[in-house]
Amino acid sequence: MLNTIKPKVTLVGAGPGDPDLLTLKGAKALAEANVVLYDALANEEILAYAPKNAIKIFVGKKIGNHAYTQDQINQLIVDNALTYGSVVRLKGGDPFIFGRGSEEIEFIESFGIETLVVPGISSVVAVPASLGISITKRGVSESFWAITGTTSDRKLSEDVALAAQSSATVVILMGMHKLPQIIHLFQKEDKGDLPVAIIQNGTTLEEKTGVGTVNSILEIVKEKQLSSPAIIVLGEVVRESNKLKGFYEEFLSKEIIR
């Protein structure tokens, strides 16, 4: 008897954390999945959109705790597609922004398997926006950098030093373990008073926020016990947020008194 299973893999962006920020197209793809392989940053509530009998496999990576290597994940996707047909690869944020989506697509297509991509709402813009931070604003910031704080060889991205020299907003993902180095680079550019916001678990019920300046943020992180996963936003647009204006007005008044 001929095998009638038609393998197909859909990469779905799960959004920044709030399950309501999954796209309609992403929900529809999940509803047709026989297998879902999901990341650590994909909210597990989203799995409810998949059929109850769908196989759900956690393949998340956290520092010091990798359920699978990337090569193993690639092979799992292919094996499940060939065995069960429709596979959804659910990735936090958007699959193509620091998500290795293109690497997975290349591997899957090398087996002749059909692939589709459902873009997700990236935490790069959504998490700052949830605090009223517009990462570009007329007259304040004409552009923004989106940088991974930690490269594949576990080093700080060289782009951070270049970004520190610009007037653009800088948004850094996966940078909390390199925060002292990041802050040092901005201080070298005489930007100690530049506003900074750090948002941990943004858009979720576990969200924690610390706001300050380049010179004060390390102490604030320690005080509020902020850690990964978090978004680091550096730029004057942080001060422009209506939700954060009160803090910066109070901060500036204290500086004047000193």
Short mmCIF file of C-alpha atoms in Angstrom, two decimals, residues 60-236:
data_model
loop_
_atom_site.label_atom_id
_atom_site.label_comp_id
_atom_site.label_asym_id
_atom_site.label_seq_id
_atom_site.Cartn_x
_atom_site.Cartn_y
_atom_site.Cartn_z
CA GLY A 60 13.62 24.62 23.94
CA LYS A 61 17.07 25.92 24.70
CA LYS A 62 18.00 27.74 27.89
CA ILE A 63 21.46 28.66 29.15
CA GLY A 64 23.06 25.50 30.47
CA ASN A 65 20.00 23.40 29.62
CA HIS A 66 19.42 22.35 26.02
CA ALA A 67 16.72 19.73 25.49
CA TYR A 68 18.17 19.08 22.03
CA THR A 69 21.02 20.42 19.95
CA GLN A 70 20.12 22.37 16.81
CA ASP A 71 21.17 19.44 14.63
CA GLN A 72 18.89 17.13 16.61
CA ILE A 73 16.00 19.59 16.29
CA ASN A 74 16.50 19.76 12.53
CA GLN A 75 16.39 15.98 12.26
CA LEU A 76 13.35 15.73 14.56
CA ILE A 77 11.44 18.12 12.33
CA VAL A 78 12.23 16.08 9.22
CA ASP A 79 11.57 12.69 10.84
CA ASN A 80 8.19 13.81 12.19
CA ALA A 81 7.16 15.37 8.88
CA LEU A 82 7.98 12.17 6.99
CA THR A 83 6.14 10.05 9.58
CA TYR A 84 3.12 12.18 10.47
CA GLY A 85 2.70 14.74 7.69
CA SER A 86 1.89 18.26 8.93
CA VAL A 87 4.45 19.62 11.42
CA VAL A 88 4.43 23.06 13.03
CA ARG A 89 7.73 24.39 14.28
CA LEU A 90 6.64 26.97 16.88
CA LYS A 91 9.30 29.57 17.62
CA GLY A 92 9.23 32.55 19.99
CA GLY A 93 8.85 35.99 18.41
CA ASP A 94 9.49 35.79 14.67
CA PRO A 95 11.26 32.73 13.19
CA PHE A 96 13.68 34.87 11.17
CA ILE A 97 14.82 37.29 13.90
CA PHE A 98 17.54 35.54 15.92
CA GLY A 99 15.50 32.35 15.58
CA ARG A 100 17.55 30.17 13.22
CA GLY A 101 14.48 29.88 11.02
CA SER A 102 16.43 30.10 7.78
CA GLU A 103 18.81 27.33 8.91
CA GLU A 104 15.90 25.02 9.66
CA ILE A 105 14.18 25.81 6.35
CA GLU A 106 17.36 25.00 4.40
CA PHE A 107 17.75 21.65 6.16
CA ILE A 108 14.08 20.67 5.76
CA GLU A 109 13.95 21.60 2.07
CA SER A 110 17.09 19.54 1.39
CA PHE A 111 14.78 16.52 1.92
CA GLY A 112 12.27 17.83 -0.61
CA ILE A 113 9.74 18.67 2.10
CA GLU A 114 7.33 21.55 1.51
CA THR A 115 7.85 24.49 3.90
CA LEU A 116 5.76 27.51 4.82
CA VAL A 117 6.54 30.46 7.09
CA VAL A 118 4.04 32.33 9.25
CA PRO A 119 5.77 35.50 10.50
CA GLY A 120 5.40 36.35 14.16
CA ILE A 121 5.22 39.61 16.10
CA SER A 122 8.83 40.20 17.13
CA SER A 123 9.70 41.06 20.71
CA VAL A 124 12.16 43.62 19.27
CA VAL A 125 9.28 46.03 18.68
CA ALA A 126 6.37 44.53 20.64
CA VAL A 127 7.95 44.39 24.09
CA PRO A 128 9.09 48.05 24.11
CA ALA A 129 5.71 49.04 22.62
CA SER A 130 3.91 47.33 25.51
CA LEU A 131 5.55 49.93 27.78
CA GLY A 132 4.71 52.78 25.43
CA ILE A 133 8.22 52.92 24.00
CA SER A 134 8.17 53.71 20.29
CA ILE A 135 11.59 52.61 19.11
CA THR A 136 11.48 55.27 16.40
CA LYS A 137 9.95 58.72 16.92
CA ARG A 138 10.04 61.77 14.72
CA GLY A 139 12.57 64.27 16.03
CA VAL A 140 13.99 61.79 18.55
CA SER A 141 15.17 58.63 16.78
CA GLU A 142 15.22 58.04 13.03
CA SER A 143 16.21 54.39 13.18
CA PHE A 144 17.01 51.46 15.43
CA TRP A 145 19.50 48.68 15.86
CA ALA A 146 18.30 45.17 16.70
CA ILE A 147 21.25 43.19 18.01
CA THR A 148 21.84 39.82 19.60
CA GLY A 149 23.90 40.43 22.71
CA THR A 150 25.50 37.00 22.61
CA THR A 151 26.84 35.51 19.37
CA SER A 152 26.97 31.82 18.51
CA ASP A 153 30.48 31.62 20.00
CA ARG A 154 29.15 33.12 23.27
CA LYS A 155 30.86 36.50 22.78
CA LEU A 156 29.38 39.99 22.81
CA SER A 157 28.40 41.12 19.33
CA GLU A 158 30.83 43.63 17.85
CA ASP A 159 27.81 45.56 16.56
CA VAL A 160 27.08 46.78 20.09
CA ALA A 161 30.17 49.01 20.03
CA LEU A 162 29.11 50.44 16.67
CA ALA A 163 25.54 50.99 17.88
CA ALA A 164 26.80 52.83 20.97
CA GLN A 165 28.33 55.43 18.65
CA SER A 166 25.05 56.18 16.86
CA SER A 167 22.01 58.27 17.79
CA ALA A 168 19.65 55.41 16.96
CA THR A 169 17.63 53.40 19.46
CA VAL A 170 19.42 50.18 20.39
CA VAL A 171 17.42 47.04 21.19
CA ILE A 172 19.45 44.09 22.44
CA LEU A 173 18.15 40.55 22.83
CA MET A 174 19.98 37.80 24.72
CA GLY A 175 22.25 40.36 26.32
CA MET A 176 21.63 40.15 30.07
CA HIS A 177 24.74 38.04 30.73
CA LYS A 178 26.78 40.63 28.86
CA LEU A 179 25.10 43.69 30.42
CA PRO A 180 28.20 45.06 32.24
CA GLN A 181 30.15 44.92 28.96
CA ILE A 182 27.30 46.60 27.08
CA ILE A 183 27.06 49.38 29.65
CA HIS A 184 30.83 49.92 29.53
CA LEU A 185 30.70 50.45 25.75
CA PHE A 186 28.02 53.15 26.11
CA GLN A 187 29.92 54.83 28.95
CA LYS A 188 33.01 54.96 26.73
CA GLU A 189 30.91 57.05 24.32
CA ASP A 190 30.03 59.46 27.16
CA LYS A 191 26.40 58.28 27.23
CA GLY A 192 26.01 57.77 30.96
CA ASP A 193 22.75 59.75 31.03
CA LEU A 194 21.15 57.83 28.15
CA PRO A 195 17.81 56.29 29.22
CA VAL A 196 17.62 52.49 29.48
CA ALA A 197 14.72 50.10 29.93
CA ILE A 198 15.06 46.40 30.65
CA ILE A 199 11.92 44.29 30.28
CA GLN A 200 11.98 40.69 31.47
CA ASN A 201 9.31 38.27 30.21
CA GLY A 202 7.70 41.12 28.30
CA THR A 203 3.95 41.04 27.54
CA THR A 204 3.38 38.15 29.96
CA LEU A 205 1.94 37.96 33.49
CA GLU A 206 5.53 37.45 34.74
CA GLU A 207 6.76 40.74 33.26
CA LYS A 208 9.29 42.69 35.33
CA THR A 209 10.73 46.06 34.35
CA GLY A 210 13.68 48.18 35.35
CA VAL A 211 14.26 51.69 34.00
CA GLY A 212 17.13 54.08 34.55
CA THR A 213 20.16 55.41 32.72
CA VAL A 214 23.35 53.83 31.43
CA ASN A 215 25.07 54.87 34.68
CA SER A 216 22.35 53.55 36.99
CA ILE A 217 20.88 50.50 35.28
CA LEU A 218 23.27 47.89 36.70
CA GLU A 219 22.25 48.81 40.23
CA ILE A 220 18.58 48.77 39.25
CA VAL A 221 18.95 45.30 37.69
CA LYS A 222 20.51 44.07 40.93
CA GLU A 223 17.83 45.72 43.06
CA LYS A 224 14.93 44.33 41.00
CA GLN A 225 16.66 40.97 40.41
CA LEU A 226 16.15 41.12 36.65
CA SER A 227 17.46 38.29 34.50
CA SER A 228 16.90 36.49 31.19
CA PRO A 229 14.85 36.40 29.06
CA ALA A 230 14.81 40.17 28.76
CA ILE A 231 14.92 42.96 26.20
CA ILE A 232 17.40 45.81 26.70
CA VAL A 233 16.37 49.16 25.16
CA LEU A 234 18.81 52.07 25.11
CA GLY A 235 17.85 55.45 23.69
CA GLU A 236 16.07 58.75 24.18
#
